[in-house]
XYZ file of C-alpha atoms in Angstrom:
436
model
C -0.367 -13.573 -40.961
C -0.190 -16.809 -38.929
C 2.055 -19.767 -39.216
C -0.668 -21.876 -40.996
C -1.083 -19.106 -43.608
C 2.664 -19.279 -44.364
C 2.499 -23.064 -44.406
C -0.276 -23.053 -46.984
C 2.072 -21.228 -49.303
C 4.888 -23.706 -48.771
C 3.180 -27.049 -49.208
C 6.076 -28.252 -51.326
C 8.662 -27.619 -48.642
C 9.971 -30.626 -46.781
C 9.850 -28.485 -43.575
C 6.122 -28.116 -43.593
C 5.191 -31.313 -41.697
C 7.782 -30.337 -39.047
C 6.216 -26.892 -38.782
C 2.736 -28.392 -38.298
C 4.030 -30.806 -35.613
C 5.937 -27.954 -33.810
C 2.849 -25.805 -33.862
C 0.851 -28.584 -32.177
C 3.640 -28.964 -29.510
C 3.460 -25.206 -28.961
C -0.257 -25.382 -28.222
C 0.590 -28.061 -25.573
C 3.409 -25.895 -24.169
C 5.990 -28.548 -24.886
C 8.521 -25.927 -25.651
C 11.724 -28.020 -25.583
C 10.186 -30.592 -27.967
C 8.918 -27.755 -30.232
C 12.350 -26.239 -30.511
C 13.795 -29.587 -31.643
C 10.888 -30.128 -34.188
C 11.191 -26.616 -35.676
C 14.983 -27.081 -35.822
C 14.510 -30.214 -37.853
C 12.334 -28.274 -40.244
C 14.923 -25.480 -40.568
C 17.640 -28.018 -41.325
C 15.528 -29.188 -44.218
C 14.568 -25.748 -45.469
C 16.365 -22.682 -44.026
C 14.055 -20.325 -45.902
C 10.889 -21.592 -44.201
C 9.670 -18.537 -42.145
C 7.013 -20.623 -40.264
C 9.722 -22.814 -38.634
C 11.731 -19.753 -37.669
C 8.716 -17.980 -36.131
C 7.570 -21.191 -34.385
C 11.034 -21.771 -32.908
C 11.171 -18.186 -31.681
C 7.837 -18.653 -29.917
C 9.162 -21.823 -28.329
C 12.241 -20.022 -27.101
C 10.000 -17.380 -25.550
C 8.146 -20.118 -23.723
C 11.606 -21.215 -22.377
C 12.519 -17.676 -21.322
C 15.399 -17.630 -23.868
C 14.575 -14.235 -25.283
C 17.876 -13.615 -27.140
C 17.531 -16.898 -28.987
C 13.952 -16.063 -29.813
C 15.044 -12.670 -31.226
C 17.570 -14.484 -33.471
C 14.800 -16.672 -34.824
C 12.361 -13.813 -35.545
C 15.167 -11.858 -37.196
C 15.826 -14.735 -39.481
C 12.190 -14.918 -40.395
C 12.209 -11.107 -41.133
C 15.404 -11.557 -43.270
C 13.459 -14.028 -45.362
C 10.531 -11.644 -45.818
C 10.987 -8.124 -44.412
C 7.261 -7.453 -44.717
C 6.114 -10.516 -42.792
C 3.771 -8.913 -40.198
C 3.738 -11.922 -37.811
C 7.564 -12.077 -37.695
C 7.814 -8.363 -37.190
C 5.191 -8.376 -34.462
C 6.814 -11.330 -32.639
C 10.167 -9.568 -32.827
C 8.556 -6.426 -31.179
C 7.153 -8.712 -28.516
C 10.492 -10.400 -27.708
C 12.271 -6.988 -27.725
C 9.907 -5.819 -25.017
C 10.626 -8.975 -22.903
C 14.352 -8.396 -23.386
C 13.840 -4.762 -22.252
C 12.100 -5.999 -19.057
C 14.724 -8.572 -18.454
C 17.747 -6.280 -18.954
C 16.126 -3.010 -17.803
C 16.777 -1.519 -21.194
C 14.051 0.935 -22.320
C 15.762 1.353 -25.757
C 14.622 -2.109 -26.780
C 11.030 -1.082 -26.035
C 11.451 1.992 -28.244
C 12.743 -0.285 -31.024
C 9.672 -2.441 -30.498
C 7.453 0.544 -30.927
C 9.200 1.476 -34.174
C 8.750 -2.026 -35.565
C 4.991 -1.879 -34.779
C 4.746 1.546 -36.384
C 6.231 0.062 -39.510
C 3.596 -2.603 -39.650
C 0.719 -0.178 -38.825
C 1.822 2.225 -41.604
C 0.879 -0.537 -44.074
C -2.072 -1.927 -42.052
C -3.418 0.515 -39.483
C -5.883 -2.015 -38.069
C -3.480 -4.967 -37.686
C -4.502 -6.131 -34.197
C -1.293 -7.946 -33.093
C 0.767 -4.879 -33.873
C -1.583 -2.572 -32.026
C -1.481 -4.885 -29.101
C 2.313 -5.190 -29.024
C 2.745 -1.470 -29.417
C 0.404 -1.073 -26.464
C 2.424 -3.500 -24.437
C 5.703 -1.770 -25.246
C 4.195 1.653 -24.338
C 2.842 0.081 -21.100
C 6.408 -1.095 -20.255
C 7.611 2.420 -20.927
C 5.109 3.722 -18.386
C 2.889 5.314 -20.986
C -0.303 3.792 -19.561
C -2.899 6.083 -21.106
C -1.609 5.538 -24.630
C -1.380 1.707 -24.081
C -5.004 1.452 -22.879
C -6.179 3.466 -25.926
C -4.492 0.946 -28.165
C -5.905 -2.070 -26.294
C -9.385 -0.572 -26.602
C -8.882 0.020 -30.268
C -8.134 -3.637 -30.955
C -11.054 -4.683 -28.829
C -13.516 -2.656 -30.935
C -12.350 -4.227 -34.193
C -11.765 -7.834 -33.013
C -14.271 -9.636 -30.891
C -11.809 -12.508 -30.465
C -9.131 -10.295 -28.988
C -7.695 -11.495 -25.718
C -7.941 -8.165 -23.988
C -5.234 -7.616 -21.216
C -7.827 -7.173 -18.465
C -5.082 -7.600 -15.832
C -3.352 -4.425 -17.099
C -6.635 -2.621 -17.320
C -7.301 -3.514 -13.700
C -3.821 -2.157 -12.599
C -4.427 0.998 -14.669
C -7.727 1.640 -12.986
C -6.401 0.787 -9.635
C -3.594 3.345 -10.034
C -6.213 5.866 -11.010
C -8.124 4.933 -7.827
C -11.107 3.731 -9.748
C -11.400 0.770 -7.488
C -14.880 -0.464 -8.540
C -13.950 -0.417 -12.169
C -10.595 -2.201 -11.325
C -12.500 -4.954 -9.628
C -14.675 -5.450 -12.704
C -11.505 -5.641 -14.946
C -9.871 -8.198 -12.596
C -13.105 -10.303 -12.707
C -12.823 -10.374 -16.545
C -9.136 -11.370 -16.241
C -9.929 -14.105 -13.637
C -12.507 -15.672 -15.913
C -9.587 -16.453 -18.265
C -7.070 -17.202 -15.589
C -8.940 -18.257 -12.436
C -5.763 -19.709 -10.795
C -3.388 -16.820 -11.427
C -1.986 -15.898 -7.976
C -1.124 -12.320 -9.050
C -4.661 -11.699 -10.289
C -6.135 -13.084 -7.121
C -3.844 -10.862 -5.070
C -4.668 -7.788 -7.121
C -8.378 -8.432 -6.775
C -8.027 -8.812 -3.059
C -6.021 -5.588 -2.825
C -8.718 -3.731 -4.787
C -11.496 -5.053 -2.612
C -9.657 -3.755 0.407
C -9.787 -0.182 -1.013
C -13.667 -0.291 -0.989
C -13.883 -1.932 2.389
C -14.565 -5.433 1.154
C -12.352 -7.153 3.731
C -14.328 -10.291 3.951
C -14.252 -10.814 0.194
C -10.569 -9.759 0.080
C -9.668 -12.480 2.580
C -11.162 -15.175 0.326
C -9.095 -13.960 -2.633
C -5.840 -13.849 -0.575
C -6.536 -17.343 0.702
C -6.973 -18.670 -2.874
C -3.829 -16.863 -3.871
C -1.885 -18.355 -1.031
C -3.151 -21.861 -1.678
C -1.599 -21.595 -5.140
C 1.501 -19.698 -4.079
C 2.179 -20.164 -0.367
C 5.324 -17.945 -0.468
C 3.442 -14.833 -1.637
C 4.682 -12.473 1.070
C 2.502 -9.434 0.062
C -0.618 -11.660 0.144
C 0.185 -12.732 3.740
C 0.642 -9.106 4.693
C -2.599 -7.900 3.263
C -4.384 -10.904 4.660
C -3.086 -9.892 8.077
C -4.192 -6.343 7.536
C -7.754 -7.475 6.607
C -8.038 -9.708 9.622
C -6.821 -6.826 11.798
C -9.464 -4.451 10.452
C -12.158 -7.008 11.146
C -10.935 -7.576 14.661
C -9.796 -11.125 14.067
C -6.553 -10.516 15.835
C -5.277 -14.094 16.279
C -5.668 -14.709 12.575
C -3.980 -11.401 11.733
C -0.931 -12.378 13.945
C -0.721 -15.778 12.245
C -0.671 -14.150 8.820
C 2.073 -11.660 9.865
C 4.077 -14.518 11.366
C 3.871 -16.369 7.981
C 5.175 -13.280 6.204
C 7.942 -12.853 8.756
C 9.026 -16.446 8.321
C 9.288 -15.959 4.528
C 11.052 -12.640 4.856
C 13.418 -13.153 7.756
C 15.669 -10.229 6.720
C 12.903 -7.716 7.362
C 11.826 -6.297 10.719
C 8.641 -4.630 9.581
C 6.527 -7.659 10.369
C 7.521 -7.463 14.057
C 5.977 -3.946 13.999
C 2.795 -5.258 12.409
C 2.447 -7.971 15.114
C 3.257 -5.392 17.801
C 0.562 -3.074 16.471
C -1.998 -5.825 16.630
C -1.295 -6.365 20.262
C -1.604 -2.606 20.735
C -5.033 -2.613 19.058
C -6.069 -5.578 21.218
C -4.969 -3.659 24.292
C -6.959 -0.567 23.330
C -10.024 -2.776 22.726
C -9.631 -4.184 26.197
C -9.100 -0.712 27.720
C -11.714 1.364 26.017
C -14.378 -1.126 24.801
C -14.245 -3.796 27.450
C -13.210 -1.432 30.258
C -10.602 -3.932 31.485
C -7.368 -2.059 32.151
C -5.495 -4.999 33.609
C -6.114 -7.076 30.555
C -5.072 -4.122 28.410
C -1.758 -3.844 30.192
C -1.020 -7.443 29.297
C -1.437 -6.733 25.639
C 0.605 -3.550 25.804
C 3.413 -5.509 27.490
C 3.413 -7.831 24.522
C 3.812 -4.880 22.154
C 6.622 -3.510 24.328
C 8.503 -6.851 24.433
C 8.563 -6.765 20.612
C 9.405 -3.108 20.301
C 10.808 -1.736 23.676
C 10.560 1.875 22.539
C 6.958 1.662 21.250
C 5.839 5.135 22.557
C 2.144 4.548 21.726
C 2.197 1.320 23.766
C 3.844 3.027 26.713
C 1.307 5.846 26.556
C -1.621 3.489 26.422
C -0.173 1.452 29.290
C 0.131 4.643 31.313
C -3.591 5.457 30.695
C -4.528 1.889 31.823
C -2.495 2.333 35.042
C -4.137 5.754 35.601
C -7.531 4.108 35.338
C -6.463 1.628 37.975
C -5.247 4.607 40.097
C -1.713 3.133 40.056
C -0.385 6.627 39.668
C 3.315 5.867 40.125
C 3.264 3.143 37.492
C 1.318 5.500 35.171
C 3.830 8.264 35.604
C 6.728 5.863 34.958
C 5.022 4.896 31.668
C 4.535 8.490 30.582
C 8.204 9.195 31.417
C 9.163 6.400 29.015
C 7.169 8.052 26.330
C 8.932 11.442 26.643
C 12.282 9.702 26.780
C 11.570 8.298 23.314
C 9.483 11.234 22.052
C 10.460 14.508 23.845
C 7.786 16.385 21.828
C 4.896 14.282 23.037
C 2.747 16.953 24.733
C -0.019 14.391 25.563
C 2.357 12.401 27.802
C 3.461 15.557 29.630
C -0.153 16.613 30.162
C -1.059 13.172 31.622
C 1.835 13.331 34.011
C 0.945 16.921 34.952
C -2.648 15.874 35.833
C -1.354 12.955 37.956
C 1.195 15.079 39.740
C -1.378 17.817 40.426
C -3.862 15.220 41.650
C -1.278 13.693 44.002
C -0.171 17.038 45.420
C 3.210 17.384 43.521
C 2.352 20.865 42.302
C 5.889 22.057 41.444
C 6.478 19.078 39.197
C 2.877 19.465 37.777
C 3.702 23.037 36.774
C 6.869 21.903 35.083
C 4.961 19.245 33.069
C 2.191 21.722 32.162
C 4.895 24.148 30.852
C 6.366 21.208 28.812
C 2.944 20.456 27.454
C 2.525 23.992 26.221
C 6.030 23.972 24.754
C 5.170 20.849 22.764
C 1.758 22.090 21.791
C 1.340 25.906 21.907
C -2.442 25.470 21.219
C -3.110 23.324 24.297
C -5.531 25.573 26.102
C -6.446 23.055 28.811
C -2.779 22.903 29.903
C -2.499 26.749 29.882
C -5.642 27.045 31.988
C -4.588 24.489 34.580
C -1.074 25.993 34.624
C -2.521 29.463 35.217
C -4.646 28.155 38.152
C -1.606 26.432 39.769
C 0.480 29.659 39.370
C -2.404 31.632 40.902
C -2.564 29.277 43.869
C 1.152 29.682 44.315
C 0.876 33.484 44.351
C 2.517 34.005 40.894
C -0.359 36.141 39.673
C 1.553 37.903 36.875
C 2.501 34.643 35.089
C -0.947 33.211 35.825
C -2.608 36.148 34.044
C -0.162 35.666 31.150
C -1.318 32.065 30.663
C -5.044 33.013 30.993
C -4.368 35.662 28.320
C -2.917 32.988 26.036
C -6.063 30.904 26.509
C -8.169 33.918 25.586
C -6.110 34.665 22.495
C -7.060 31.223 21.195
C -10.556 31.022 22.804
C -11.850 34.520 23.412
C -15.203 33.217 24.526
C -13.931 31.017 27.388
C -15.952 32.193 30.371
C -13.801 30.142 32.882
C -10.557 31.794 31.501
C -12.101 35.269 31.944
C -13.210 34.381 35.509
C -9.821 32.972 36.433
C -8.057 36.024 35.014
C -10.463 38.155 37.088
C -9.517 36.236 40.267
C -5.779 36.757 39.594
C -6.309 40.501 38.941
C -8.319 40.741 42.146
C -5.584 39.120 44.162
C -3.154 41.684 42.659
C -5.428 44.452 43.828
C -6.558 45.425 40.319
C -10.151 45.463 41.323
C -11.590 47.376 38.409
C -9.871 45.225 35.851
C -11.001 42.167 37.762
C -14.639 43.288 37.721
C -14.533 43.801 33.914
C -13.236 40.192 33.668
C -16.031 38.888 35.971
C -18.663 40.844 33.941
C -17.333 39.344 30.696
C -17.310 35.820 32.177
C -20.892 36.235 33.389
C -22.191 37.380 29.959
C -20.518 34.531 28.190
C -21.768 31.994 30.695
C -25.412 33.001 30.449
C -25.768 33.718 26.741
């Protein structure tokens, strides 16, 4: 039952004109003035529930939830069966629960709603508030069922599409979440949170261009929205708009100076720019410049050191490349890829003993690295260590039994050891595999 309904039954009360005036002020969100107006009404008639309910709503608008609860309690004291007063009390208890991190108040709100619904199972405001309390308690499925129930019976119901969007997003139903946020934005087109949530959902389906537009709208309304700057940067990065991505991350970093994570985001953009230059443009020198920018931000960025090593290797600057790969294994001793790159360079430049050591380290880091095992076996065979060479070729064959080159290399090692019959069997196996 609304305030006007109660007013109609209290036409003789001197508080009624103040209640009407206060209700008009509420509609205009003039909450301070409404409190004063309703208070005048209460001074004239302390038993006027409409004034108490109206004053409670005004206090909610001011964020004074305890004061609001007092008002709704007074209204309930006047008429314990007043559904609007009970529903509003349930609403403010939920807000107090959120403010004070007190779930017990939410449970109390649910009990109040249950009391109303026992008398009137289809009372929409109580169904809604019960749904909101359950949502706050983390019972999302039950809350959505209640919201949907109200929607079926009341075409004027202000459905909480924002919550439906979050619910669907959490369930990874991203297209449906986008549709829900569209509904919510029709009612609140300038809500920064809704704009952010819509952009975030669009990212999940690869709609980066559209997401950027929503993040921009969000930031125009709320320039200090750090999460929006971050996802804006991520979107630009995916689209290859690296300068814009860095600008967005810098904005986030400026707003959240206590965090170091944005430096990593910026460093990673330079890393991506370097890889673009290295692999797509084929420009190792330009790539090195970008990798250096990453390293200046994060000196122990192993991926940047590795990529820089690859760039120097392409330039045939082998000493510089090796120095980069050494920096990688200093930071990440289990990085088999760096050991393998060093091993190849050392083998190429004639430093076979060090190459053997690096191939051994590669296999230690990655016991499935058959290329390293094969190259190690060949170097050991060249050095006369046929027994260990055969052992590494056998390890290759354990993983890849159809490797013709491993069978042939094992045959050569056996041959050099004087095991001619065993060698011939290996050569025969290699020949069959190579020609099949």
